[in-house]
mmCIF file of C-alpha atoms in Angstrom:
data_model
loop_
_atom_site.group_PDB
_atom_site.id
_atom_site.type_symbol
_atom_site.label_atom_id
_atom_site.label_comp_id
_atom_site.label_asym_id
_atom_site.label_seq_id
_atom_site.Cartn_x
_atom_site.Cartn_y
_atom_site.Cartn_z
ATOM 1 C CA UNK A 1 -7.566 -28.361 5.134
ATOM 2 C CA UNK A 2 -8.475 -24.973 6.623
ATOM 3 C CA UNK A 3 -5.256 -23.035 5.377
ATOM 4 C CA UNK A 4 -6.028 -24.533 1.906
ATOM 5 C CA UNK A 5 -9.700 -22.824 2.029
ATOM 6 C CA UNK A 6 -8.187 -19.704 3.616
ATOM 7 C CA UNK A 7 -6.141 -19.027 0.440
ATOM 8 C CA UNK A 8 -8.220 -20.136 -2.124
ATOM 9 C CA UNK A 9 -10.932 -17.920 -0.244
ATOM 10 C CA UNK A 10 -8.487 -14.736 0.031
ATOM 11 C CA UNK A 11 -7.656 -15.393 -4.082
ATOM 12 C CA UNK A 12 -10.907 -15.527 -4.651
ATOM 13 C CA UNK A 13 -11.225 -11.784 -3.234
ATOM 14 C CA UNK A 14 -8.466 -10.760 -4.796
ATOM 15 C CA UNK A 15 -6.703 -9.566 -1.543
ATOM 16 C CA UNK A 16 -3.209 -11.393 -1.539
ATOM 17 C CA UNK A 17 -1.489 -12.322 1.843
ATOM 18 C CA UNK A 18 1.853 -11.397 2.064
ATOM 19 C CA UNK A 19 5.240 -11.878 3.439
ATOM 20 C CA UNK A 20 7.431 -9.265 2.859
ATOM 21 C CA UNK A 21 11.846 -10.065 2.582
ATOM 22 C CA UNK A 22 14.455 -7.814 2.397
ATOM 23 C CA UNK A 23 16.215 -9.656 -0.277
ATOM 24 C CA UNK A 24 13.450 -9.034 -2.740
ATOM 25 C CA UNK A 25 13.945 -5.262 -2.495
ATOM 26 C CA UNK A 26 11.760 -2.428 -2.628
ATOM 27 C CA UNK A 27 7.618 -3.749 -2.739
ATOM 28 C CA UNK A 28 6.857 -0.897 -5.817
ATOM 29 C CA UNK A 29 8.521 -1.804 -9.299
ATOM 30 C CA UNK A 30 6.998 0.723 -11.718
ATOM 31 C CA UNK A 31 6.158 4.325 -11.531
ATOM 32 C CA UNK A 32 2.705 4.760 -12.018
ATOM 33 C CA UNK A 33 2.365 7.486 -14.273
ATOM 34 C CA UNK A 34 4.963 7.284 -16.752
ATOM 35 C CA UNK A 35 5.076 2.934 -16.004
ATOM 36 C CA UNK A 36 9.222 3.596 -16.073
ATOM 37 C CA UNK A 37 10.885 0.332 -13.927
ATOM 38 C CA UNK A 38 11.851 2.332 -10.467
ATOM 39 C CA UNK A 39 15.237 0.386 -10.894
ATOM 40 C CA UNK A 40 15.897 2.649 -14.016
ATOM 41 C CA UNK A 41 15.202 5.934 -11.647
ATOM 42 C CA UNK A 42 18.263 7.192 -9.704
ATOM 43 C CA UNK A 43 16.169 9.366 -7.161
ATOM 44 C CA UNK A 44 12.658 8.207 -7.073
ATOM 45 C CA UNK A 45 9.541 10.944 -5.676
ATOM 46 C CA UNK A 46 7.502 9.721 -2.728
ATOM 47 C CA UNK A 47 3.998 11.142 -3.284
ATOM 48 C CA UNK A 48 1.691 10.756 -0.146
ATOM 49 C CA UNK A 49 -2.146 10.410 -1.595
ATOM 50 C CA UNK A 50 -4.922 10.032 1.190
ATOM 51 C CA UNK A 51 -2.975 8.488 4.046
ATOM 52 C CA UNK A 52 -0.632 6.213 1.447
ATOM 53 C CA UNK A 53 2.713 6.961 -0.260
ATOM 54 C CA UNK A 54 4.227 5.262 -3.056
ATOM 55 C CA UNK A 55 7.194 6.481 -5.260
ATOM 56 C CA UNK A 56 6.989 7.857 -8.876
ATOM 57 C CA UNK A 57 9.794 8.644 -11.549
ATOM 58 C CA UNK A 58 10.534 11.974 -11.252
ATOM 59 C CA UNK A 59 9.296 15.456 -10.498
ATOM 60 C CA UNK A 60 6.862 15.695 -13.754
ATOM 61 C CA UNK A 61 5.310 12.407 -12.869
ATOM 62 C CA UNK A 62 4.750 14.054 -9.225
ATOM 63 C CA UNK A 63 3.005 16.850 -10.760
ATOM 64 C CA UNK A 64 0.856 14.048 -13.227
ATOM 65 C CA UNK A 65 -0.114 12.442 -9.781
ATOM 66 C CA UNK A 66 -1.360 15.228 -7.870
ATOM 67 C CA UNK A 67 -3.950 16.105 -10.674
ATOM 68 C CA UNK A 68 -4.978 12.267 -11.052
ATOM 69 C CA UNK A 69 -7.399 10.728 -9.409
ATOM 70 C CA UNK A 70 -6.544 8.473 -6.603
ATOM 71 C CA UNK A 71 -8.618 6.297 -8.497
ATOM 72 C CA UNK A 72 -6.511 6.002 -11.468
ATOM 73 C CA UNK A 73 -2.826 6.759 -9.262
ATOM 74 C CA UNK A 74 -4.286 3.103 -6.982
ATOM 75 C CA UNK A 75 -5.482 1.175 -10.264
ATOM 76 C CA UNK A 76 -1.605 1.708 -12.079
ATOM 77 C CA UNK A 77 -0.628 0.243 -9.303
ATOM 78 C CA UNK A 78 -2.859 -2.440 -8.782
ATOM 79 C CA UNK A 79 -2.180 -2.786 -12.052
ATOM 80 C CA UNK A 80 1.647 -3.212 -12.149
ATOM 81 C CA UNK A 81 1.333 -5.462 -9.362
ATOM 82 C CA UNK A 82 2.576 -2.883 -6.881
ATOM 83 C CA UNK A 83 1.163 -1.086 -4.122
ATOM 84 C CA UNK A 84 1.136 2.376 -2.276
ATOM 85 C CA UNK A 85 1.874 1.509 1.503
ATOM 86 C CA UNK A 86 -0.096 3.439 4.753
ATOM 87 C CA UNK A 87 1.789 6.667 6.192
ATOM 88 C CA UNK A 88 0.664 5.097 9.536
ATOM 89 C CA UNK A 89 2.919 2.408 11.362
ATOM 90 C CA UNK A 90 0.112 1.754 13.945
ATOM 91 C CA UNK A 91 -2.370 -0.679 13.257
ATOM 92 C CA UNK A 92 -5.901 0.193 11.983
ATOM 93 C CA UNK A 93 -7.327 -2.359 14.404
ATOM 94 C CA UNK A 94 -5.329 -2.769 17.498
ATOM 95 C CA UNK A 95 -3.627 0.369 17.643
ATOM 96 C CA UNK A 96 -0.558 -1.337 17.768
ATOM 97 C CA UNK A 97 2.930 -1.097 16.015
ATOM 98 C CA UNK A 98 2.267 -3.026 12.694
ATOM 99 C CA UNK A 99 4.202 -5.810 12.010
ATOM 100 C CA UNK A 100 6.115 -5.291 8.381
ATOM 101 C CA UNK A 101 6.530 -8.198 7.302
ATOM 102 C CA UNK A 102 1.972 -8.738 8.114
ATOM 103 C CA UNK A 103 -0.112 -7.229 5.279
ATOM 104 C CA UNK A 104 -3.042 -7.568 3.149
ATOM 105 C CA UNK A 105 -3.013 -6.183 -0.135
ATOM 106 C CA UNK A 106 -5.922 -5.310 -3.179
ATOM 107 C CA UNK A 107 -6.479 -3.036 -5.310
ATOM 108 C CA UNK A 108 -3.206 -0.535 -5.380
ATOM 109 C CA UNK A 109 -3.106 -0.448 -1.528
ATOM 110 C CA UNK A 110 -0.980 -1.890 1.217
ATOM 111 C CA UNK A 111 -2.469 -2.596 4.514
ATOM 112 C CA UNK A 112 -0.199 -3.426 7.501
ATOM 113 C CA UNK A 113 -1.087 -5.159 10.425
ATOM 114 C CA UNK A 114 0.317 -5.826 13.999
ATOM 115 C CA UNK A 115 -0.977 -9.777 13.931
ATOM 116 C CA UNK A 116 -2.389 -12.302 12.402
ATOM 117 C CA UNK A 117 -5.349 -12.150 14.888
ATOM 118 C CA UNK A 118 -6.411 -8.659 12.770
ATOM 119 C CA UNK A 119 -6.288 -9.806 8.982
ATOM 120 C CA UNK A 120 -9.680 -11.545 9.255
ATOM 121 C CA UNK A 121 -11.195 -8.216 10.227
ATOM 122 C CA UNK A 122 -8.981 -6.274 7.965
ATOM 123 C CA UNK A 123 -10.197 -8.650 5.292
ATOM 124 C CA UNK A 124 -13.854 -8.326 6.155
ATOM 125 C CA UNK A 125 -14.156 -4.972 6.659
ATOM 126 C CA UNK A 126 -11.378 -3.699 3.957
ATOM 127 C CA UNK A 127 -12.859 0.053 2.881
ATOM 128 C CA UNK A 128 -13.858 1.263 6.575
ATOM 129 C CA UNK A 129 -9.732 0.027 7.200
ATOM 130 C CA UNK A 130 -9.025 2.124 3.913
ATOM 131 C CA UNK A 131 -10.752 5.281 5.540
ATOM 132 C CA UNK A 132 -9.792 4.972 8.837
ATOM 133 C CA UNK A 133 -6.124 5.550 7.481
ATOM 134 C CA UNK A 134 -6.913 7.666 5.468
ATOM 135 C CA UNK A 135 -7.761 9.429 8.622
ATOM 136 C CA UNK A 136 -4.828 8.743 10.581
ATOM 137 C CA UNK A 137 -2.409 10.107 7.620
ATOM 138 C CA UNK A 138 0.155 12.647 8.246
ATOM 139 C CA UNK A 139 -1.357 16.172 6.162
ATOM 140 C CA UNK A 140 2.241 17.258 6.195
ATOM 141 C CA UNK A 141 3.778 17.811 2.370
ATOM 142 C CA UNK A 142 4.744 14.745 0.477
ATOM 143 C CA UNK A 143 8.446 16.063 -0.060
ATOM 144 C CA UNK A 144 8.905 16.213 3.553
ATOM 145 C CA UNK A 145 8.902 12.330 3.608
ATOM 146 C CA UNK A 146 11.968 10.872 4.904
ATOM 147 C CA UNK A 147 13.289 8.451 1.735
ATOM 148 C CA UNK A 148 13.535 4.982 1.433
#
């Protein structure tokens, strides 16, 4: 009964707890700039913005994303049911290595944690967690990030 209550609370807050499944393919389905399905793109381009990374269809979309406000881009990702993923591989709560199967998603952002114990802390401190991940981010050139 308690699990049902937690699930309803999460749903009401617009936060989705997820289990990533490799068979589902990439988490992001659409380019947030051109709205083109990424499955139809031969070589999507990775973009780094505010400590998070996401894909766009091409270099023109990358340039437009970099000129757009981050809120616009992350909102477009959320509208498509997609989310940008943090660059950091460390749990924002404990600092341990993340569990790729354990994440929360909200407003175009996906945050990974190391264990279930950290999910409540992230839920209760969503904005502070986003800021922490942005602070941890590598400030390198987005084109130098590894491909998917």
